[in-house]
Amino acid sequence: MQVSALQKARYAYQPKLPLILRGNISDIEAKKGEATQSEADQAEIRKLFANTYGMPIVSFVKGSNSISSKKLNVGVILSGGQAPGGHNVICGLYDALKKANKENVLYGFCGGPSGIIEDKYIVLNDDIINEYRNTGGFDMIQSGRTKLETEEQFKICTENCHKHGINAIVIIGGDDSNTNAAVLAEYFKAQGEDICVVGCPKTIDGDLKNKCIETSFGFDTACKTYSELIGNIERDANSARKYWHFVRLMGRSASHIALECAIETRPNICLVGEEVEAKNQSIEDITNYIARVVASRAAHGDNYGVCLVPEGLIEFIPSVKVLIREINDLIAEKADEFNTLKTTESKIAYIESLLSDGSKKVFNSLPAQIEAQLLLDRDPHGNVQVSLIETEKLLIETVKKRLAQMKANGEYSGKFNAQNHFFGYEGRCAFPSNFDADYCYSLGYNACLLISNGLTGYLSSITNLSEPADKWNAGGIPITMMMNMEQRNGRMKPVIKKALVELSGAPFKFFEKNREDWALNTRYMFPGAIQYFGPEEVCGQTTKTLSLEQGKSIC
Ligand code: FBP
């Protein structure tokens, strides 16, 4: 493979581990805490996870252990959307396995969870691993969105584990994939199978976090990549002074990415889905807010600006949320009829005929393009694919109309020329920042320790992340502890609770305090590209979100 100079230099980077993981594996003790309970719906979740519910949080401390050095065969799966650092999780896991026993074998199941069902795998060795150290992407073994959830899939999975003598599976995924990791762990236990399942918290969206998981990997690099691009656009806007740029940012439901990028770049407007929901705002309210800022800036001669739009915004507008839920249920319930319809128009007409009166009204108020985008295929977990809904274009249109009315009323006399952008895939496969390179390597290394200790149904956890790596803590969190019951594909299911932006949290408070100033005055910040080599204050910064959440001040 031809490699760039940067890639060559990154191969040589040695990711940092927490101090506790740096010594001999035999000197690390697994300290178990109190029994745990699920986030909510304890009775139902206890019933569904009879063998794995209530397990304690585990922390690794200095001590001794009686882990045997018996040969282990481990399978690893990348699940869901790409996130920078995935390769490093595998590298950390591989290095720890080889350190524990040179005979240990790591199977990389290819193409996501379907790899283990179809028995598509590669046996990872030094040559393969060394080609992917500290690189972006998931191309070492690729990823996929197949859901591991049926009894039949679990049976095939068991057969394939037996075939290769697999003792443990590591699933690197987001909330839905780790939910499935917990279900698989429970299945193995119930069947008396001695196969551990351990998860690793992956997603650029930043919504897999709670009091025990401080951030998911990939969020840091993705936000820094988007912030670099937004900063460049701000500089262009500030130079040309003739466009309003509407930038939609990936992140699925939660607005963590948009909020982090706003704190990094200080745009004139950043919408936050969770606030829209809390204030019960409609598309009209959001439009009026944007138009007011556009008009106020125009009054000072500034006919330009930058507005960040989280891709999940549309789902938070309460009336649209109800509409999406109805469409999700209808698509699941009437799948046979719906899937026979050939044209977009016939699909729109069919769904419209079945909607409640309230939702029909909201549906009809949307441009045809957005109606069609709301009906596109659901992901395998039954979620609408918000990355396909062009909310930024919808807002440009509604704002344009509102400004025309304001002009007619003599409330506005500026110019509004808008450009739309969508930043998503651009940030998911970047070279991991030093933070993500270190964090991911540590998560993978730590997953090996969880397996060696026979722990199953756990998520690999590295904490104290706003401090330097040598002060990080390592351990495991029982996945059931993060669960509640939610409606999916028309049925109640146990799932890991998604972490949305907390309006009382430090990152949102910081943004709220400053947004009016950023709206009217131009306070753009240009973070520039991620730096991998150089002084720690340039290369070693965590996200502003993490710093603020951990009580650190930011500049
Ligand atoms: P995960 O939750 O699987 O990590 O996905 C992250 C994400 O990038 C979302 O932000 C986005 O909405 C979605 O994937 C896009 O999915 P796809 O890669 O299938 O287009």
XYZ file of C-alpha atoms and ligand atoms in Angstrom:
575
model
C 0.000 0.000 0.000
C 1.312 3.504 -0.895
C 1.288 5.672 2.212
C 1.522 9.415 2.763
C 4.300 11.009 4.779
C 1.847 11.757 7.585
C 0.646 8.157 7.650
C 4.240 6.935 7.895
C 4.868 9.301 10.778
C 1.659 8.198 12.495
C 2.670 4.525 12.339
C 5.510 5.418 14.677
C 3.278 7.168 17.238
C 3.058 5.169 20.462
C -0.383 5.762 21.979
C -0.427 6.528 25.671
C -2.050 4.143 28.128
C -3.336 4.976 31.616
C -0.542 4.266 34.148
C -2.454 1.330 35.595
C -2.415 -0.490 32.245
C 1.275 0.075 31.550
C 2.788 -2.628 33.760
C 2.536 -6.393 33.763
C -0.939 -7.751 33.265
C -0.383 -9.996 36.304
C -0.072 -6.869 38.518
C -3.520 -5.548 37.656
C -6.419 -6.442 39.930
C -10.103 -6.156 39.036
C -11.816 -4.432 41.969
C -15.576 -4.975 42.008
C -17.976 -2.354 43.353
C -21.583 -2.586 44.502
C -24.351 -4.309 42.533
C -25.856 -2.000 39.889
C -29.300 -1.431 38.452
C -30.551 -0.243 35.090
C -31.077 3.430 34.277
C -34.872 2.895 34.394
C -37.501 0.153 33.979
C -35.593 -2.079 36.426
C -38.180 -4.863 36.690
C -38.492 -5.421 32.915
C -34.741 -5.236 32.308
C -33.946 -7.580 35.205
C -36.392 -10.075 33.695
C -34.864 -9.816 30.214
C -31.295 -10.096 31.522
C -31.786 -12.691 34.241
C -28.137 -13.827 34.088
C -26.308 -10.531 33.607
C -28.414 -7.945 35.438
C -27.020 -6.118 38.452
C -23.323 -6.911 37.946
C -20.883 -4.549 39.703
C -18.795 -1.776 38.159
C -15.196 -2.975 37.865
C -12.075 -0.818 38.264
C -8.550 -1.957 37.571
C -6.135 -1.215 40.389
C -2.593 -2.174 41.291
C -2.520 -5.593 42.919
C -2.313 -9.141 41.748
C -4.585 -11.491 39.897
C -4.955 -15.137 39.248
C -5.666 -14.737 35.529
C -4.371 -17.859 33.848
C -2.291 -17.340 30.739
C -4.443 -19.947 28.954
C -4.559 -19.332 25.228
C -7.447 -17.092 24.158
C -9.127 -16.802 20.776
C -10.954 -13.492 20.521
C -13.191 -12.126 17.763
C -13.541 -8.402 17.094
C -16.352 -6.643 15.212
C -16.695 -3.020 14.101
C -20.357 -2.052 14.094
C -22.202 0.973 12.672
C -20.849 4.249 11.340
C -17.133 4.903 11.066
C -15.434 6.848 13.857
C -11.786 7.927 13.998
C -9.770 5.600 16.220
C -11.513 2.292 15.484
C -8.281 0.786 14.202
C -6.520 1.763 17.398
C -9.083 -0.108 19.520
C -8.182 -3.216 17.548
C -4.439 -2.470 17.834
C -4.717 -2.015 21.626
C -6.689 -5.238 21.955
C -4.187 -7.104 19.774
C -1.142 -5.803 21.661
C -2.648 -6.684 25.061
C -3.621 -10.167 23.862
C -0.118 -10.797 22.547
C 1.429 -9.404 25.713
C -0.702 -11.788 27.814
C 0.213 -14.805 25.671
C 1.944 -14.827 22.286
C -0.290 -17.738 21.237
C -3.487 -15.697 21.615
C -5.335 -15.189 18.347
C -7.456 -12.216 17.245
C -10.078 -12.874 14.569
C -11.341 -9.762 12.794
C -14.896 -10.464 11.596
C -15.400 -8.543 8.374
C -18.168 -6.174 7.331
C -19.721 -5.621 10.760
C -21.867 -7.995 12.838
C -22.837 -9.950 9.710
C -19.177 -11.108 9.565
C -19.657 -13.442 12.502
C -22.896 -14.840 11.067
C -21.409 -15.418 7.628
C -18.086 -16.490 9.150
C -16.167 -13.923 7.109
C -12.969 -13.155 8.953
C -9.260 -12.505 8.814
C -6.770 -13.613 11.422
C -4.972 -10.461 12.465
C -1.197 -10.525 12.582
C 1.629 -8.012 13.055
C 1.776 -7.135 9.348
C -1.903 -6.241 9.168
C -2.008 -4.459 12.526
C 1.100 -2.373 11.819
C -0.422 -1.094 8.597
C -3.330 0.486 10.487
C -1.819 1.917 13.679
C -3.110 5.446 14.398
C -4.951 5.647 11.084
C -8.538 6.697 10.429
C -11.247 4.571 8.860
C -12.536 1.091 9.553
C -11.029 -0.465 6.444
C -8.926 -3.039 8.288
C -12.059 -5.218 8.704
C -14.846 -2.799 7.586
C -18.102 -2.185 9.384
C -21.811 -2.835 8.875
C -25.193 -2.130 10.403
C -26.648 -5.643 10.619
C -28.376 -6.132 13.945
C -27.434 -9.211 15.986
C -30.731 -9.889 17.681
C -32.538 -13.034 16.663
C -32.277 -16.452 18.305
C -31.309 -17.899 14.937
C -28.427 -15.410 14.518
C -27.248 -16.181 18.046
C -27.233 -19.908 17.309
C -25.106 -19.405 14.167
C -22.869 -17.085 16.137
C -22.403 -19.819 18.779
C -21.604 -22.417 16.095
C -18.996 -20.154 14.520
C -17.453 -19.400 17.905
C -17.210 -23.149 18.575
C -15.694 -23.692 15.129
C -12.816 -21.296 15.907
C -12.650 -21.974 19.647
C -13.550 -18.355 20.335
C -13.595 -17.414 24.018
C -14.656 -13.796 23.664
C -16.136 -11.278 21.251
C -15.401 -7.549 21.351
C -18.081 -5.397 19.717
C -16.979 -1.869 18.896
C -20.170 0.115 18.411
C -22.656 2.753 19.483
C -25.689 2.528 21.754
C -27.651 0.094 19.588
C -24.662 -2.188 18.889
C -23.706 -2.304 22.552
C -27.312 -3.068 23.456
C -26.974 -6.070 21.150
C -23.647 -6.949 22.811
C -25.511 -7.155 26.132
C -28.262 -9.303 24.586
C -25.642 -11.665 23.129
C -23.788 -11.848 26.467
C -27.062 -12.750 28.171
C -27.810 -15.399 25.534
C -24.392 -17.054 25.959
C -24.806 -17.113 29.751
C -28.314 -18.524 29.516
C -27.050 -21.294 27.218
C -24.173 -22.104 29.563
C -21.648 -21.006 26.915
C -18.323 -19.779 28.267
C -17.959 -16.924 25.752
C -17.511 -13.344 26.979
C -18.923 -10.355 25.130
C -17.350 -6.958 25.760
C -18.315 -3.643 24.126
C -16.335 -0.483 23.320
C -18.088 2.924 23.145
C -17.829 4.165 19.569
C -19.695 6.963 17.790
C -18.824 10.397 16.501
C -22.283 11.481 17.708
C -21.144 11.725 21.336
C -24.476 10.357 22.561
C -23.098 7.236 24.209
C -22.084 8.753 27.507
C -23.266 8.762 31.089
C -21.818 9.021 34.562
C -19.466 6.103 33.832
C -18.659 6.632 30.122
C -17.313 10.176 29.719
C -17.295 10.255 25.931
C -17.511 7.913 22.971
C -14.441 7.675 20.788
C -14.372 9.544 17.490
C -16.315 12.538 18.824
C -13.081 14.424 19.491
C -11.595 14.006 16.007
C -14.879 14.431 14.133
C -15.695 17.691 15.967
C -12.190 19.018 15.411
C -12.425 18.189 11.703
C -15.826 19.889 11.337
C -14.629 22.850 13.405
C -11.669 23.305 11.094
C -14.075 23.400 8.118
C -16.553 25.717 9.863
C -13.679 28.022 10.849
C -12.616 28.124 7.195
C -16.160 28.970 6.150
C -16.364 31.691 8.802
C -13.169 33.187 7.453
C -14.603 33.070 3.950
C -17.851 34.660 5.155
C -15.880 37.348 6.952
C -13.783 37.978 3.846
C -16.505 38.004 1.179
C -19.260 39.440 3.423
C -22.006 38.371 1.049
C -23.298 34.958 2.136
C -25.145 33.362 4.967
C -23.791 29.826 5.307
C -26.133 27.162 6.675
C -24.094 24.178 7.837
C -25.841 20.953 8.804
C -23.722 18.712 11.003
C -23.932 14.978 11.516
C -24.681 13.603 14.922
C -27.994 11.802 14.521
C -30.538 12.778 17.223
C -28.353 14.550 19.753
C -26.873 17.998 19.118
C -23.531 17.316 20.851
C -21.491 17.779 17.651
C -23.191 21.060 16.714
C -22.784 22.388 20.256
C -19.100 21.409 20.471
C -18.413 22.974 17.049
C -20.246 26.139 18.134
C -18.063 26.458 21.219
C -14.988 25.859 19.053
C -15.905 28.327 16.295
C -18.446 30.842 17.724
C -20.840 31.083 14.776
C -23.697 33.615 14.663
C -26.341 30.949 15.184
C -26.308 27.384 16.382
C -29.590 25.535 16.801
C -29.792 22.915 19.519
C -32.447 20.241 19.015
C -32.891 19.524 22.694
C -33.659 23.218 23.377
C -36.139 23.328 20.496
C -37.984 20.432 22.093
C -37.829 21.862 25.620
C -39.253 25.178 24.385
C -41.831 23.392 22.235
C -40.698 25.353 19.184
C -42.190 24.926 15.738
C -40.480 25.349 12.353
C -42.046 28.813 12.335
C -40.479 29.732 15.707
C -37.041 28.584 14.520
C -37.475 30.498 11.258
C -38.460 33.668 13.113
C -35.416 33.390 15.370
C -32.997 33.008 12.456
C -34.698 35.815 10.499
C -34.425 38.106 13.532
C -30.658 37.517 13.754
C -30.251 37.996 9.989
C -32.197 41.277 10.191
C -30.276 42.556 13.235
C -26.943 41.876 11.558
C -28.196 43.478 8.338
C -29.145 46.580 10.307
C -25.406 46.957 11.039
C -24.514 46.333 7.402
C -23.542 42.697 7.997
C -25.348 40.704 5.337
C -23.439 37.565 6.123
C -23.233 34.955 8.812
C -22.914 31.316 9.766
C -25.701 29.124 11.146
C -25.084 25.592 12.448
C -27.917 23.076 12.209
C -27.686 19.679 13.940
C -28.893 16.933 11.603
C -31.292 15.632 14.255
C -33.029 19.020 14.648
C -36.052 17.962 12.639
C -36.777 15.103 15.069
C -36.869 17.470 18.041
C -39.515 19.791 16.682
C -42.352 18.346 18.792
C -44.960 18.201 16.019
C -42.443 16.658 13.578
C -41.339 14.195 16.262
C -44.909 12.896 16.569
C -45.119 12.743 12.777
C -41.849 10.750 12.496
C -42.983 8.326 15.199
C -46.255 7.732 13.338
C -44.405 7.218 10.051
C -41.921 4.806 11.713
C -44.768 2.729 13.142
C -46.707 2.766 9.871
C -43.655 1.722 7.846
C -43.044 -1.141 10.312
C -46.704 -2.240 10.542
C -47.612 -1.866 6.861
C -44.248 -2.926 5.463
C -45.775 -5.383 2.952
C -48.078 -2.845 1.307
C -45.658 0.086 1.627
C -42.790 -1.785 -0.012
C -44.841 -2.692 -3.075
C -45.350 1.007 -3.898
C -43.026 2.008 -6.706
C -43.030 5.808 -6.830
C -42.240 8.430 -4.212
C -45.588 10.130 -4.934
C -47.533 6.927 -4.242
C -45.591 6.372 -1.003
C -46.321 9.941 0.124
C -50.015 9.545 -0.696
C -50.230 6.148 1.057
C -48.612 7.325 4.304
C -50.544 10.596 4.248
C -53.830 8.668 4.052
C -52.985 6.793 7.278
C -51.649 9.670 9.392
C -53.603 11.217 12.268
C -55.150 14.624 11.483
C -52.467 16.542 13.419
C -49.566 14.764 11.719
C -51.198 15.057 8.308
C -51.265 18.820 8.742
C -47.559 18.934 9.659
C -46.658 16.546 6.800
C -48.534 18.690 4.281
C -46.799 21.849 5.486
C -43.395 20.439 4.475
C -41.892 20.818 0.992
C -42.353 17.661 -1.143
C -38.602 16.985 -1.029
C -38.619 16.805 2.774
C -41.800 14.657 2.755
C -39.986 12.210 0.484
C -36.844 12.257 2.650
C -38.940 11.413 5.737
C -40.088 8.205 4.007
C -36.642 6.929 3.013
C -35.494 3.540 4.346
C -35.133 3.231 8.120
C -31.815 1.986 9.492
C -31.777 -1.616 10.791
C -32.732 -0.312 14.258
C -35.928 1.301 12.904
C -34.600 4.889 13.140
C -35.242 7.503 10.474
C -31.937 8.302 8.716
C -31.646 11.956 9.668
C -28.448 12.282 7.655
C -30.657 12.115 4.542
C -33.000 14.957 5.544
C -31.832 18.322 4.248
C -33.021 20.504 7.119
C -30.554 23.260 6.241
C -32.213 23.684 2.828
C -35.652 23.668 4.437
C -34.575 26.474 6.786
C -32.995 28.538 4.021
C -36.350 28.440 2.213
C -38.474 29.282 5.253
C -36.102 32.087 6.313
C -36.136 33.530 2.781
C -39.945 33.664 2.869
C -40.008 35.222 6.320
C -37.457 37.890 5.319
C -39.550 38.744 2.261
C -42.530 39.354 4.569
C -40.359 41.439 6.893
C -39.134 43.460 3.932
C -42.728 44.097 2.851
C -43.496 45.297 6.412
C -40.461 47.575 6.447
C -38.756 45.506 9.184
C -35.778 44.449 7.090
C -33.831 45.960 4.235
C -30.789 43.707 3.829
C -29.693 41.056 1.352
C -29.951 37.350 2.044
C -27.859 35.057 -0.140
C -27.483 31.631 1.388
C -25.120 28.707 0.823
C -25.846 25.257 2.203
C -23.363 22.651 3.435
C -23.538 19.256 5.070
C -20.543 18.008 7.033
C -20.782 14.365 7.977
C -18.692 11.785 6.193
C -15.805 14.289 6.011
C -15.158 13.841 9.733
C -15.682 10.146 10.331
C -12.457 8.716 8.959
C -9.866 11.384 9.692
C -6.569 10.356 11.264
C -7.522 10.135 14.950
C -6.397 13.103 17.039
C -3.795 12.243 19.674
C -6.647 12.137 22.186
C -8.639 9.594 20.149
C -5.500 7.606 19.269
C -4.650 7.254 22.986
C -8.234 6.769 24.177
C -9.030 4.108 21.576
C -5.829 2.176 22.119
C -6.566 2.209 25.857
C -10.165 1.041 25.329
C -8.973 -1.929 23.271
C -6.158 -2.812 25.668
C -8.584 -2.567 28.582
C -11.124 -4.794 26.775
C -8.499 -7.564 26.808
C -8.228 -7.231 30.596
C -11.996 -7.480 30.993
C -11.944 -10.670 28.913
C -8.978 -12.114 30.819
C -10.966 -11.586 34.010
C -13.892 -13.519 32.526
C -16.148 -10.450 32.554
C -19.043 -10.480 30.106
C -21.772 -7.972 29.276
C -19.389 -5.101 30.114
C -18.433 -1.936 28.271
C -14.731 -1.063 28.312
C -14.378 2.145 30.306
C -11.528 4.659 30.480
C -12.250 7.750 32.588
C -10.797 11.009 33.965
C -10.265 11.924 30.329
C -9.741 15.667 30.674
C -6.486 14.862 32.512
C -3.323 13.578 30.832
C -3.419 9.866 29.911
C -1.253 8.729 32.807
C -4.011 9.856 35.180
C -6.786 8.011 33.338
C -8.710 5.248 35.127
C -9.568 1.892 33.575
C -12.363 -0.587 34.222
C -15.688 -1.943 33.022
C -19.332 -0.906 33.220
C -22.156 -3.476 33.083
C -24.108 -2.630 29.941
C -27.475 -3.350 31.582
C -26.757 -0.457 33.945
C -27.195 1.995 31.053
C -30.484 0.574 29.783
C -34.122 1.547 29.726
C -37.131 0.454 27.678
C -37.930 2.343 24.466
C -40.204 1.868 21.487
C -38.380 0.520 18.407
C -40.020 -0.679 15.191
C -43.362 -0.408 16.973
C -42.314 -2.576 19.995
C -40.902 -1.852 23.465
C -37.258 -2.964 23.633
C -34.392 -2.730 26.138
C -31.861 -0.179 24.828
C -28.953 1.860 26.123
C -30.336 5.285 26.968
C -29.093 7.877 24.463
C -27.367 10.854 26.074
C -28.877 14.044 24.708
C -27.529 17.555 25.297
C -28.393 18.556 28.845
C -29.716 22.096 28.932
C -28.511 22.459 32.505
C -25.053 21.106 31.605
C -21.919 23.263 31.453
C -21.417 23.132 27.634
C -24.938 24.374 26.867
C -24.743 27.005 29.641
C -21.482 28.337 28.179
C -23.063 28.558 24.738
C -26.272 30.145 26.075
C -24.311 32.831 27.915
C -22.428 33.834 24.776
C -24.764 33.240 21.861
C -26.325 36.711 21.712
C -22.901 38.307 21.564
C -21.802 35.819 18.854
C -25.017 36.493 16.900
C -24.660 40.238 16.553
C -20.936 40.777 16.869
C -18.583 38.735 14.781
C -16.518 36.615 17.177
C -15.485 33.825 14.862
C -12.721 31.452 15.997
C -10.591 29.585 13.494
C -9.351 26.374 15.122
C -7.356 25.219 12.073
C -6.434 21.639 11.271
C -5.833 18.957 13.891
C -2.156 18.939 14.864
C -0.490 15.631 15.597
C 3.053 16.770 16.367
C 4.047 19.758 18.447
C 3.393 21.325 21.833
C 0.875 19.617 24.117
C -1.321 22.750 24.341
C -1.864 22.483 20.567
C -1.909 18.694 20.095
C -3.264 17.403 23.370
C -6.503 19.342 23.835
C -9.693 17.404 24.527
C -13.060 18.687 23.321
C -14.446 21.806 24.970
C -17.484 19.710 25.918
C -15.365 17.309 27.957
C -13.371 20.128 29.576
C -16.514 22.038 30.573
C -18.273 18.889 31.792
C -15.291 18.131 34.006
C -15.203 21.621 35.511
C -12.244 22.935 33.523
C -12.199 26.477 32.181
C -11.803 27.009 28.445
C -10.499 29.929 26.462
P -23.226 5.461 14.593
O -24.323 5.812 15.540
O -23.353 4.108 14.039
O -21.880 5.717 15.182
O -23.381 6.430 13.339
C -22.906 7.710 13.263
C -23.434 8.421 12.045
O -22.332 9.049 11.420
C -24.531 9.437 12.345
O -24.015 10.667 12.782
C -25.236 9.524 11.018
O -26.564 9.984 11.157
C -25.192 8.106 10.526
O -24.028 7.539 11.089
C -25.114 7.984 9.031
O -25.234 6.642 8.701
P -24.651 5.963 7.385
O -23.178 5.802 7.599
O -25.315 4.636 7.356
O -24.959 6.848 6.243
